[in-house]
PDB file of C-alpha atoms in Angstrom:
ATOM      1  CA  MET A   1     -55.589  34.422  64.792  1.00 90.00           C
ATOM      2  CA  LYS A   2     -54.522  37.799  63.646  1.00 95.00           C
ATOM      3  CA  ILE A   3     -51.580  39.455  65.227  1.00 97.00           C
ATOM      4  CA  CYS A   4     -49.730  42.713  65.064  1.00 97.00           C
ATOM      5  CA  VAL A   5     -45.647  43.791  65.198  1.00 97.00           C
ATOM      6  CA  CYS A   6     -44.971  47.066  66.215  1.00 97.00           C
ATOM      7  CA  ILE A   7     -41.657  47.801  64.352  1.00 96.00           C
ATOM      8  CA  LYS A   8     -39.493  51.602  64.639  1.00 94.00           C
ATOM      9  CA  GLU A   9     -37.254  53.016  61.796  1.00 92.00           C
ATOM     10  CA  VAL A  10     -33.527  53.563  63.743  1.00 89.00           C
ATOM     11  CA  PRO A  11     -30.322  54.716  62.294  1.00 83.00           C
ATOM     12  CA  ASP A  12     -28.301  51.737  61.338  1.00 82.00           C
ATOM     13  CA  SER A  13     -26.246  50.767  64.753  1.00 76.00           C
ATOM     14  CA  ASP A  14     -23.515  49.285  62.766  1.00 78.00           C
ATOM     15  CA  ILE A  15     -22.159  52.758  61.139  1.00 77.00           C
ATOM     16  CA  PRO A  16     -19.435  54.993  63.122  1.00 74.00           C
ATOM     17  CA  SER A  17     -20.204  57.539  65.090  1.00 72.00           C
ATOM     18  CA  ASN A  18     -18.240  59.964  62.969  1.00 71.00           C
ATOM     19  CA  LYS A  19     -21.154  59.921  60.089  1.00 73.00           C
ATOM     20  CA  LEU A  20     -23.658  60.714  62.418  1.00 76.00           C
ATOM     21  CA  GLN A  21     -24.636  64.368  63.349  1.00 79.00           C
ATOM     22  CA  ILE A  22     -26.313  65.562  66.690  1.00 82.00           C
ATOM     23  CA  ASP A  23     -29.264  68.227  66.526  1.00 80.00           C
ATOM     24  CA  THR A  24     -28.313  69.991  69.602  1.00 81.00           C
ATOM     25  CA  VAL A  25     -31.596  71.982  69.508  1.00 81.00           C
ATOM     26  CA  LYS A  26     -33.598  68.918  69.453  1.00 77.00           C
ATOM     27  CA  ASN A  27     -31.388  66.645  70.988  1.00 77.00           C
ATOM     28  CA  LYS A  28     -31.584  63.996  67.740  1.00 76.00           C
ATOM     29  CA  LEU A  29     -29.167  62.087  66.214  1.00 73.00           C
ATOM     30  CA  ILE A  30     -29.194  62.893  62.402  1.00 72.00           C
ATOM     31  CA  PRO A  31     -27.264  60.752  59.591  1.00 65.00           C
ATOM     32  CA  THR A  32     -25.181  62.448  57.507  1.00 69.00           C
ATOM     33  CA  GLU A  33     -25.331  61.923  53.167  1.00 69.00           C
ATOM     34  CA  ASN A  34     -25.291  58.495  51.807  1.00 70.00           C
ATOM     35  CA  VAL A  35     -26.668  56.996  55.633  1.00 74.00           C
ATOM     36  CA  SER A  36     -29.703  55.134  55.659  1.00 80.00           C
ATOM     37  CA  ASN A  37     -32.291  53.709  58.290  1.00 87.00           C
ATOM     38  CA  ILE A  38     -33.321  50.390  59.009  1.00 91.00           C
ATOM     39  CA  VAL A  39     -36.018  48.599  60.504  1.00 94.00           C
ATOM     40  CA  ASN A  40     -34.567  48.291  64.047  1.00 92.00           C
ATOM     41  CA  GLY A  41     -32.744  44.877  64.596  1.00 92.00           C
ATOM     42  CA  PHE A  42     -34.840  43.323  67.681  1.00 94.00           C
ATOM     43  CA  ASP A  43     -38.154  44.558  65.721  1.00 95.00           C
ATOM     44  CA  LEU A  44     -36.743  41.891  62.604  1.00 96.00           C
ATOM     45  CA  ASN A  45     -36.729  39.144  65.345  1.00 96.00           C
ATOM     46  CA  ALA A  46     -39.772  39.885  66.276  1.00 96.00           C
ATOM     47  CA  VAL A  47     -41.254  40.060  62.879  1.00 96.00           C
ATOM     48  CA  GLU A  48     -39.259  36.977  62.498  1.00 96.00           C
ATOM     49  CA  LEU A  49     -41.116  35.138  65.680  1.00 96.00           C
ATOM     50  CA  ALA A  50     -44.138  35.969  64.469  1.00 96.00           C
ATOM     51  CA  LEU A  51     -43.851  34.562  60.735  1.00 96.00           C
ATOM     52  CA  ARG A  52     -43.361  31.405  62.157  1.00 95.00           C
ATOM     53  CA  PHE A  53     -45.792  31.457  64.558  1.00 94.00           C
ATOM     54  CA  SER A  54     -48.459  32.574  61.600  1.00 94.00           C
ATOM     55  CA  GLU A  55     -46.841  29.803  59.436  1.00 93.00           C
ATOM     56  CA  ASN A  56     -48.095  26.837  61.782  1.00 89.00           C
ATOM     57  CA  HIS A  57     -51.522  28.422  62.031  1.00 87.00           C
ATOM     58  CA  GLU A  58     -53.911  28.132  59.303  1.00 85.00           C
ATOM     59  CA  ASP A  59     -56.433  31.193  59.309  1.00 88.00           C
ATOM     60  CA  SER A  60     -53.456  34.009  60.451  1.00 92.00           C
ATOM     61  CA  SER A  61     -52.596  37.455  59.462  1.00 95.00           C
ATOM     62  CA  VAL A  62     -49.029  39.493  60.542  1.00 96.00           C
ATOM     63  CA  THR A  63     -50.054  43.187  60.255  1.00 97.00           C
ATOM     64  CA  ILE A  64     -46.841  45.494  60.792  1.00 97.00           C
ATOM     65  CA  ILE A  65     -47.502  48.850  62.719  1.00 97.00           C
ATOM     66  CA  SER A  66     -45.094  51.833  62.914  1.00 96.00           C
ATOM     67  CA  ILE A  67     -44.971  55.558  63.504  1.00 95.00           C
ATOM     68  CA  GLY A  68     -42.890  58.246  63.172  1.00 93.00           C
ATOM     69  CA  ASN A  69     -41.993  61.314  60.559  1.00 91.00           C
ATOM     70  CA  ASN A  70     -41.252  61.447  57.552  1.00 88.00           C
ATOM     71  CA  LEU A  71     -40.538  57.352  57.322  1.00 91.00           C
ATOM     72  CA  THR A  72     -38.874  55.287  54.537  1.00 90.00           C
ATOM     73  CA  SER A  73     -41.289  53.282  52.506  1.00 91.00           C
ATOM     74  CA  ASP A  74     -38.526  50.698  51.458  1.00 91.00           C
ATOM     75  CA  VAL A  75     -37.299  50.414  54.964  1.00 93.00           C
ATOM     76  CA  ILE A  76     -40.667  49.902  56.799  1.00 93.00           C
ATOM     77  CA  LYS A  77     -42.118  47.797  54.165  1.00 95.00           C
ATOM     78  CA  LYS A  78     -38.892  45.232  54.947  1.00 95.00           C
ATOM     79  CA  PRO A  79     -41.324  42.605  57.092  1.00 95.00           C
ATOM     80  CA  ILE A  80     -44.144  42.823  53.976  1.00 96.00           C
ATOM     81  CA  ALA A  81     -41.129  41.798  51.806  1.00 95.00           C
ATOM     82  CA  MET A  82     -40.047  38.827  54.551  1.00 96.00           C
ATOM     83  CA  GLY A  83     -43.925  37.675  54.548  1.00 94.00           C
ATOM     84  CA  ALA A  84     -46.014  39.566  56.559  1.00 95.00           C
ATOM     85  CA  ASP A  85     -49.600  40.754  55.043  1.00 94.00           C
ATOM     86  CA  GLU A  86     -49.982  44.279  55.547  1.00 95.00           C
ATOM     87  CA  ILE A  87     -48.787  47.625  57.087  1.00 96.00           C
ATOM     88  CA  ILE A  88     -50.556  50.441  58.721  1.00 97.00           C
ATOM     89  CA  THR A  89     -48.518  53.570  59.570  1.00 96.00           C
ATOM     90  CA  CYS A  90     -48.950  57.240  61.155  1.00 96.00           C
ATOM     91  CA  GLU A  91     -46.857  59.958  60.268  1.00 95.00           C
ATOM     92  CA  ASP A  92     -46.659  63.191  62.085  1.00 93.00           C
ATOM     93  CA  PRO A  93     -43.790  65.877  63.215  1.00 91.00           C
ATOM     94  CA  LEU A  94     -45.326  66.113  66.664  1.00 91.00           C
ATOM     95  CA  ILE A  95     -44.619  61.523  66.966  1.00 91.00           C
ATOM     96  CA  GLU A  96     -41.000  62.697  66.400  1.00 86.00           C
ATOM     97  CA  GLU A  97     -40.709  65.819  69.978  1.00 86.00           C
ATOM     98  CA  THR A  98     -42.856  62.712  71.831  1.00 90.00           C
ATOM     99  CA  ASP A  99     -41.191  60.721  74.446  1.00 90.00           C
ATOM    100  CA  ILE A 100     -42.235  56.963  75.413  1.00 91.00           C
ATOM    101  CA  LEU A 101     -45.269  57.196  76.889  1.00 93.00           C
ATOM    102  CA  GLY A 102     -46.576  59.116  74.067  1.00 93.00           C
ATOM    103  CA  THR A 103     -45.303  56.307  71.686  1.00 94.00           C
ATOM    104  CA  SER A 104     -47.331  53.919  73.713  1.00 95.00           C
ATOM    105  CA  ILE A 105     -50.335  55.673  73.520  1.00 95.00           C
ATOM    106  CA  ILE A 106     -50.394  55.835  70.116  1.00 96.00           C
ATOM    107  CA  LEU A 107     -49.336  52.705  69.053  1.00 97.00           C
ATOM    108  CA  SER A 108     -52.160  51.716  71.874  1.00 96.00           C
ATOM    109  CA  LYS A 109     -54.896  53.825  69.774  1.00 96.00           C
ATOM    110  CA  ILE A 110     -53.480  52.326  66.660  1.00 97.00           C
ATOM    111  CA  ILE A 111     -53.745  48.622  67.843  1.00 97.00           C
ATOM    112  CA  ARG A 112     -57.480  49.293  69.372  1.00 96.00           C
ATOM    113  CA  LYS A 113     -58.483  50.966  66.290  1.00 96.00           C
ATOM    114  CA  THR A 114     -57.302  48.120  63.764  1.00 96.00           C
ATOM    115  CA  GLY A 115     -57.653  45.173  66.093  1.00 86.00           C
ATOM    116  CA  PRO A 116     -58.602  43.442  68.162  1.00 94.00           C
ATOM    117  CA  TYR A 117     -55.003  41.423  68.273  1.00 96.00           C
ATOM    118  CA  ASP A 118     -54.889  38.337  69.747  1.00 95.00           C
ATOM    119  CA  ILE A 119     -50.704  38.783  69.702  1.00 96.00           C
ATOM    120  CA  ILE A 120     -48.639  42.203  69.807  1.00 97.00           C
ATOM    121  CA  PHE A 121     -45.224  41.529  68.900  1.00 97.00           C
ATOM    122  CA  CYS A 122     -42.673  43.975  69.571  1.00 96.00           C
ATOM    123  CA  GLY A 123     -38.305  44.023  69.787  1.00 94.00           C
ATOM    124  CA  ARG A 124     -37.093  44.259  73.060  1.00 90.00           C
ATOM    125  CA  HIS A 125     -35.954  47.505  72.746  1.00 86.00           C
ATOM    126  CA  ALA A 126     -35.120  50.099  69.649  1.00 87.00           C
ATOM    127  CA  SER A 127     -31.115  50.554  69.022  1.00 82.00           C
ATOM    128  CA  ASP A 128     -31.316  54.682  69.289  1.00 79.00           C
ATOM    129  CA  PHE A 129     -32.156  55.058  72.963  1.00 75.00           C
ATOM    130  CA  ASP A 130     -32.519  51.935  74.656  1.00 77.00           C
ATOM    131  CA  ASN A 131     -35.339  52.697  76.504  1.00 82.00           C
ATOM    132  CA  ALA A 132     -37.379  49.094  76.461  1.00 85.00           C
ATOM    133  CA  SER A 133     -40.211  50.702  77.737  1.00 90.00           C
ATOM    134  CA  VAL A 134     -42.752  51.091  74.597  1.00 94.00           C
ATOM    135  CA  PRO A 135     -43.873  47.265  75.138  1.00 95.00           C
ATOM    136  CA  PHE A 136     -44.590  47.908  78.958  1.00 94.00           C
ATOM    137  CA  GLY A 137     -46.160  51.274  78.588  1.00 94.00           C
ATOM    138  CA  LEU A 138     -48.603  49.189  75.873  1.00 96.00           C
ATOM    139  CA  SER A 139     -49.771  46.807  78.410  1.00 95.00           C
ATOM    140  CA  GLU A 140     -50.530  49.170  80.709  1.00 95.00           C
ATOM    141  CA  ASN A 141     -52.367  51.183  78.269  1.00 95.00           C
ATOM    142  CA  LEU A 142     -53.971  48.063  76.821  1.00 96.00           C
ATOM    143  CA  SER A 143     -54.379  46.456  80.265  1.00 96.00           C
ATOM    144  CA  ILE A 144     -53.176  43.004  78.454  1.00 96.00           C
ATOM    145  CA  PRO A 145     -50.793  41.553  79.939  1.00 96.00           C
ATOM    146  CA  ILE A 146     -46.686  40.958  78.504  1.00 96.00           C
ATOM    147  CA  VAL A 147     -44.327  37.970  78.472  1.00 95.00           C
ATOM    148  CA  ASN A 148     -40.397  39.272  78.221  1.00 93.00           C
ATOM    149  CA  ILE A 149     -37.729  38.646  75.620  1.00 93.00           C
ATOM    150  CA  VAL A 150     -39.665  35.151  74.079  1.00 94.00           C
ATOM    151  CA  LYS A 151     -37.244  32.908  71.781  1.00 94.00           C
ATOM    152  CA  ASP A 152     -40.126  30.545  71.230  1.00 94.00           C
ATOM    153  CA  ILE A 153     -44.269  30.511  71.009  1.00 94.00           C
ATOM    154  CA  LYS A 154     -46.382  28.146  70.252  1.00 93.00           C
ATOM    155  CA  ILE A 155     -50.101  27.184  70.971  1.00 91.00           C
ATOM    156  CA  GLN A 156     -51.042  23.773  73.113  1.00 88.00           C
ATOM    157  CA  ASP A 157     -54.625  23.070  74.573  1.00 86.00           C
ATOM    158  CA  GLN A 158     -55.908  26.474  73.158  1.00 86.00           C
ATOM    159  CA  LYS A 159     -52.930  28.007  75.252  1.00 92.00           C
ATOM    160  CA  LEU A 160     -49.836  29.977  73.981  1.00 94.00           C
ATOM    161  CA  GLN A 161     -46.836  28.086  75.730  1.00 94.00           C
ATOM    162  CA  MET A 162     -43.599  29.986  75.350  1.00 94.00           C
ATOM    163  CA  GLU A 163     -40.223  29.982  76.283  1.00 94.00           C
ATOM    164  CA  ARG A 164     -38.576  33.052  77.635  1.00 93.00           C
ATOM    165  CA  VAL A 165     -35.026  33.964  78.019  1.00 91.00           C
ATOM    166  CA  ILE A 166     -33.690  34.604  81.660  1.00 90.00           C
ATOM    167  CA  THR A 167     -30.449  35.100  83.360  1.00 89.00           C
ATOM    168  CA  ASP A 168     -29.488  31.585  84.166  1.00 88.00           C
ATOM    169  CA  GLY A 169     -31.662  29.775  81.196  1.00 90.00           C
ATOM    170  CA  PHE A 170     -34.710  29.649  79.877  1.00 92.00           C
ATOM    171  CA  GLN A 171     -38.083  29.685  81.723  1.00 93.00           C
ATOM    172  CA  LYS A 172     -41.543  28.248  80.530  1.00 94.00           C
ATOM    173  CA  VAL A 173     -44.662  30.462  80.572  1.00 94.00           C
ATOM    174  CA  GLU A 174     -48.072  29.926  79.234  1.00 94.00           C
ATOM    175  CA  ALA A 175     -50.976  32.371  78.565  1.00 93.00           C
ATOM    176  CA  GLU A 176     -54.165  33.061  77.312  1.00 93.00           C
ATOM    177  CA  THR A 177     -54.711  35.763  74.224  1.00 93.00           C
ATOM    178  CA  PRO A 178     -54.295  38.376  74.168  1.00 95.00           C
ATOM    179  CA  VAL A 179     -50.751  39.019  75.250  1.00 96.00           C
ATOM    180  CA  ILE A 180     -47.555  41.338  74.272  1.00 97.00           C
ATOM    181  CA  VAL A 181     -44.457  39.447  73.765  1.00 96.00           C
ATOM    182  CA  THR A 182     -41.248  41.031  73.330  1.00 95.00           C
ATOM    183  CA  THR A 183     -38.412  38.916  71.437  1.00 94.00           C
ATOM    184  CA  GLY A 184     -34.559  39.309  71.107  1.00 90.00           C
ATOM    185  CA  ASN A 185     -31.597  37.800  68.922  1.00 90.00           C
ATOM    186  CA  GLN A 186     -32.371  34.566  70.685  1.00 90.00           C
ATOM    187  CA  VAL A 187     -34.885  34.309  67.675  1.00 92.00           C
ATOM    188  CA  GLY A 188     -32.330  33.611  65.339  1.00 91.00           C
ATOM    189  CA  ASP A 189     -31.383  35.553  62.386  1.00 92.00           C
ATOM    190  CA  PRO A 190     -34.425  37.263  60.652  1.00 94.00           C
ATOM    191  CA  ARG A 191     -35.100  35.753  57.316  1.00 93.00           C
ATOM    192  CA  TYR A 192     -33.678  37.558  54.246  1.00 94.00           C
ATOM    193  CA  PRO A 193     -37.025  38.565  51.655  1.00 93.00           C
ATOM    194  CA  THR A 194     -37.268  36.852  48.437  1.00 92.00           C
ATOM    195  CA  LEU A 195     -37.555  38.367  45.471  1.00 93.00           C
ATOM    196  CA  LYS A 196     -40.846  37.409  45.189  1.00 93.00           C
ATOM    197  CA  GLY A 197     -41.641  38.836  48.562  1.00 93.00           C
ATOM    198  CA  ILE A 198     -39.598  42.492  47.472  1.00 94.00           C
ATOM    199  CA  MET A 199     -41.918  42.254  44.137  1.00 94.00           C
ATOM    200  CA  SER A 200     -44.503  42.126  46.379  1.00 92.00           C
ATOM    201  CA  ALA A 201     -43.938  44.858  49.083  1.00 93.00           C
ATOM    202  CA  SER A 202     -42.940  47.137  46.375  1.00 92.00           C
ATOM    203  CA  LYS A 203     -46.513  47.100  44.924  1.00 93.00           C
ATOM    204  CA  LYS A 204     -48.420  46.627  48.700  1.00 92.00           C
ATOM    205  CA  GLU A 205     -50.452  50.062  49.632  1.00 94.00           C
ATOM    206  CA  ILE A 206     -49.697  51.393  53.213  1.00 95.00           C
ATOM    207  CA  THR A 207     -52.683  52.229  55.244  1.00 95.00           C
ATOM    208  CA  LYS A 208     -52.011  55.381  56.931  1.00 96.00           C
ATOM    209  CA  ILE A 209     -53.883  56.735  60.018  1.00 95.00           C
ATOM    210  CA  SER A 210     -53.483  60.240  61.156  1.00 95.00           C
ATOM    211  CA  LEU A 211     -53.553  61.565  64.782  1.00 95.00           C
ATOM    212  CA  ASN A 212     -56.828  63.279  63.790  1.00 93.00           C
ATOM    213  CA  ASP A 213     -57.946  59.962  62.990  1.00 95.00           C
ATOM    214  CA  LEU A 214     -57.100  58.693  66.627  1.00 95.00           C
ATOM    215  CA  GLU A 215     -58.336  61.312  68.217  1.00 94.00           C
ATOM    216  CA  ILE A 216     -55.402  62.370  69.660  1.00 93.00           C
ATOM    217  CA  SER A 217     -54.391  66.269  70.309  1.00 90.00           C
ATOM    218  CA  ASN A 218     -50.667  67.789  70.885  1.00 88.00           C
ATOM    219  CA  GLU A 219     -51.684  67.825  74.728  1.00 89.00           C
ATOM    220  CA  ASP A 220     -52.118  64.212  74.660  1.00 91.00           C
ATOM    221  CA  ILE A 221     -48.596  63.325  73.495  1.00 92.00           C
ATOM    222  CA  ASN A 222     -46.800  66.195  74.991  1.00 90.00           C
ATOM    223  CA  PRO A 223     -43.493  64.518  76.005  1.00 89.00           C
ATOM    224  CA  LYS A 224     -43.279  64.271  79.923  1.00 88.00           C
ATOM    225  CA  ILE A 225     -39.633  63.580  79.449  1.00 84.00           C
ATOM    226  CA  ARG A 226     -36.936  65.849  78.189  1.00 83.00           C
ATOM    227  CA  ILE A 227     -33.937  64.936  76.842  1.00 83.00           C
ATOM    228  CA  GLU A 228     -31.084  67.571  78.444  1.00 84.00           C
ATOM    229  CA  GLN A 229     -28.121  66.288  75.928  1.00 84.00           C
ATOM    230  CA  VAL A 230     -27.323  64.024  73.451  1.00 82.00           C
ATOM    231  CA  TYR A 231     -23.442  63.783  72.583  1.00 81.00           C
ATOM    232  CA  PHE A 232     -20.448  61.579  71.735  1.00 78.00           C
ATOM    233  CA  PRO A 233     -18.085  60.530  74.301  1.00 77.00           C
ATOM    234  CA  GLU A 234     -14.865  61.507  74.545  1.00 76.00           C
ATOM    235  CA  ASN A 235     -12.412  59.265  73.731  1.00 73.00           C
ATOM    236  CA  ASP A 236      -9.271  59.993  76.182  1.00 73.00           C
ATOM    237  CA  ASN A 237      -7.681  56.962  76.080  1.00 75.00           C
ATOM    238  CA  LYS A 238      -3.578  56.666  75.651  1.00 78.00           C
ATOM    239  CA  VAL A 239      -1.065  54.686  74.225  1.00 81.00           C
ATOM    240  CA  GLU A 240       2.111  53.997  75.337  1.00 83.00           C
ATOM    241  CA  ILE A 241       4.661  51.610  73.213  1.00 88.00           C
ATOM    242  CA  ILE A 242       6.590  49.565  75.698  1.00 88.00           C
ATOM    243  CA  GLU A 243      10.421  50.119  74.063  1.00 88.00           C
ATOM    244  CA  GLY A 244      13.296  47.373  74.868  1.00 88.00           C
ATOM    245  CA  ASN A 245      15.872  45.773  72.916  1.00 90.00           C
ATOM    246  CA  SER A 246      14.676  42.469  72.956  1.00 91.00           C
ATOM    247  CA  THR A 247      11.010  40.795  73.823  1.00 92.00           C
ATOM    248  CA  LYS A 248      12.849  40.232  77.527  1.00 90.00           C
ATOM    249  CA  GLU A 249      13.260  43.335  77.982  1.00 91.00           C
ATOM    250  CA  LYS A 250       9.801  44.746  76.905  1.00 91.00           C
ATOM    251  CA  ALA A 251       8.484  42.100  79.187  1.00 92.00           C
ATOM    252  CA  ILE A 252      10.437  43.303  82.048  1.00 90.00           C
ATOM    253  CA  ASN A 253       9.665  47.424  80.893  1.00 90.00           C
ATOM    254  CA  LEU A 254       6.134  46.071  80.733  1.00 91.00           C
ATOM    255  CA  ILE A 255       5.594  44.848  84.225  1.00 91.00           C
ATOM    256  CA  SER A 256       7.993  47.592  85.970  1.00 90.00           C
ATOM    257  CA  LYS A 257       5.246  50.268  84.297  1.00 87.00           C
ATOM    258  CA  LEU A 258       2.106  48.069  85.183  1.00 88.00           C
ATOM    259  CA  LYS A 259       3.216  47.780  88.967  1.00 89.00           C
ATOM    260  CA  GLU A 260       3.817  51.619  88.384  1.00 87.00           C
ATOM    261  CA  GLU A 261       0.703  52.036  87.282  1.00 83.00           C
ATOM    262  CA  GLY A 262      -0.852  50.104  90.434  1.00 85.00           C
ATOM    263  CA  VAL A 263      -2.297  47.512  88.224  1.00 83.00           C
ATOM    264  CA  ILE A 264      -0.424  44.843  89.608  1.00 84.00           C
TER     265      ILE A 264
END
């Protein structure tokens, strides 16, 4: 079974905002010095689920696909260190300027060119802009079904049996291939790369595909959505220390203040 996982390189979501800068012309975040990018967390969950599935089915392979501009080799090779078989990238300055529609078009073209794939795994959304739209764009462009927020997947009676997360619990879904599957942290923590995996990833050649190879023009991925502004929200929270000579007096003063503010 042929499997692919779409991953995205993003700024580390755990770093404080004062370690980031905003490019006010391109309306995007710029990590400052000594702040590195990572693979989007939900995409690593997708890699983990893909590897679990592959390990239980002989003759399965897992291909990683990533697009962007000036991708960091050590970052996007992490899924290879985890156990994936190969990695395909497409890098171009135009990709940095496109929107979710353009991203979906590029990924769809790569999938068509290097596939066909039986299962296409994606993270439920990326931590940079939280659009959660690209997997659905893939479904539309490739004309194949999508199952969202899957926590487990297996084959039974020649069909895929999936358990997905819903608001009040879980739902069991059956589907035939090809299918797109999105995942989240309900999959569990992604495995740590082994030393052997890291060494193997360092030697692994990246298959590079250009927009010309995909016959994609600037017009094809010209953004239809324009980001007007990216900014850090202002924090206008105020802190007031409740004074008092004793705990009881402080409690009385606190209650008075809460009543004054209309809280109680």
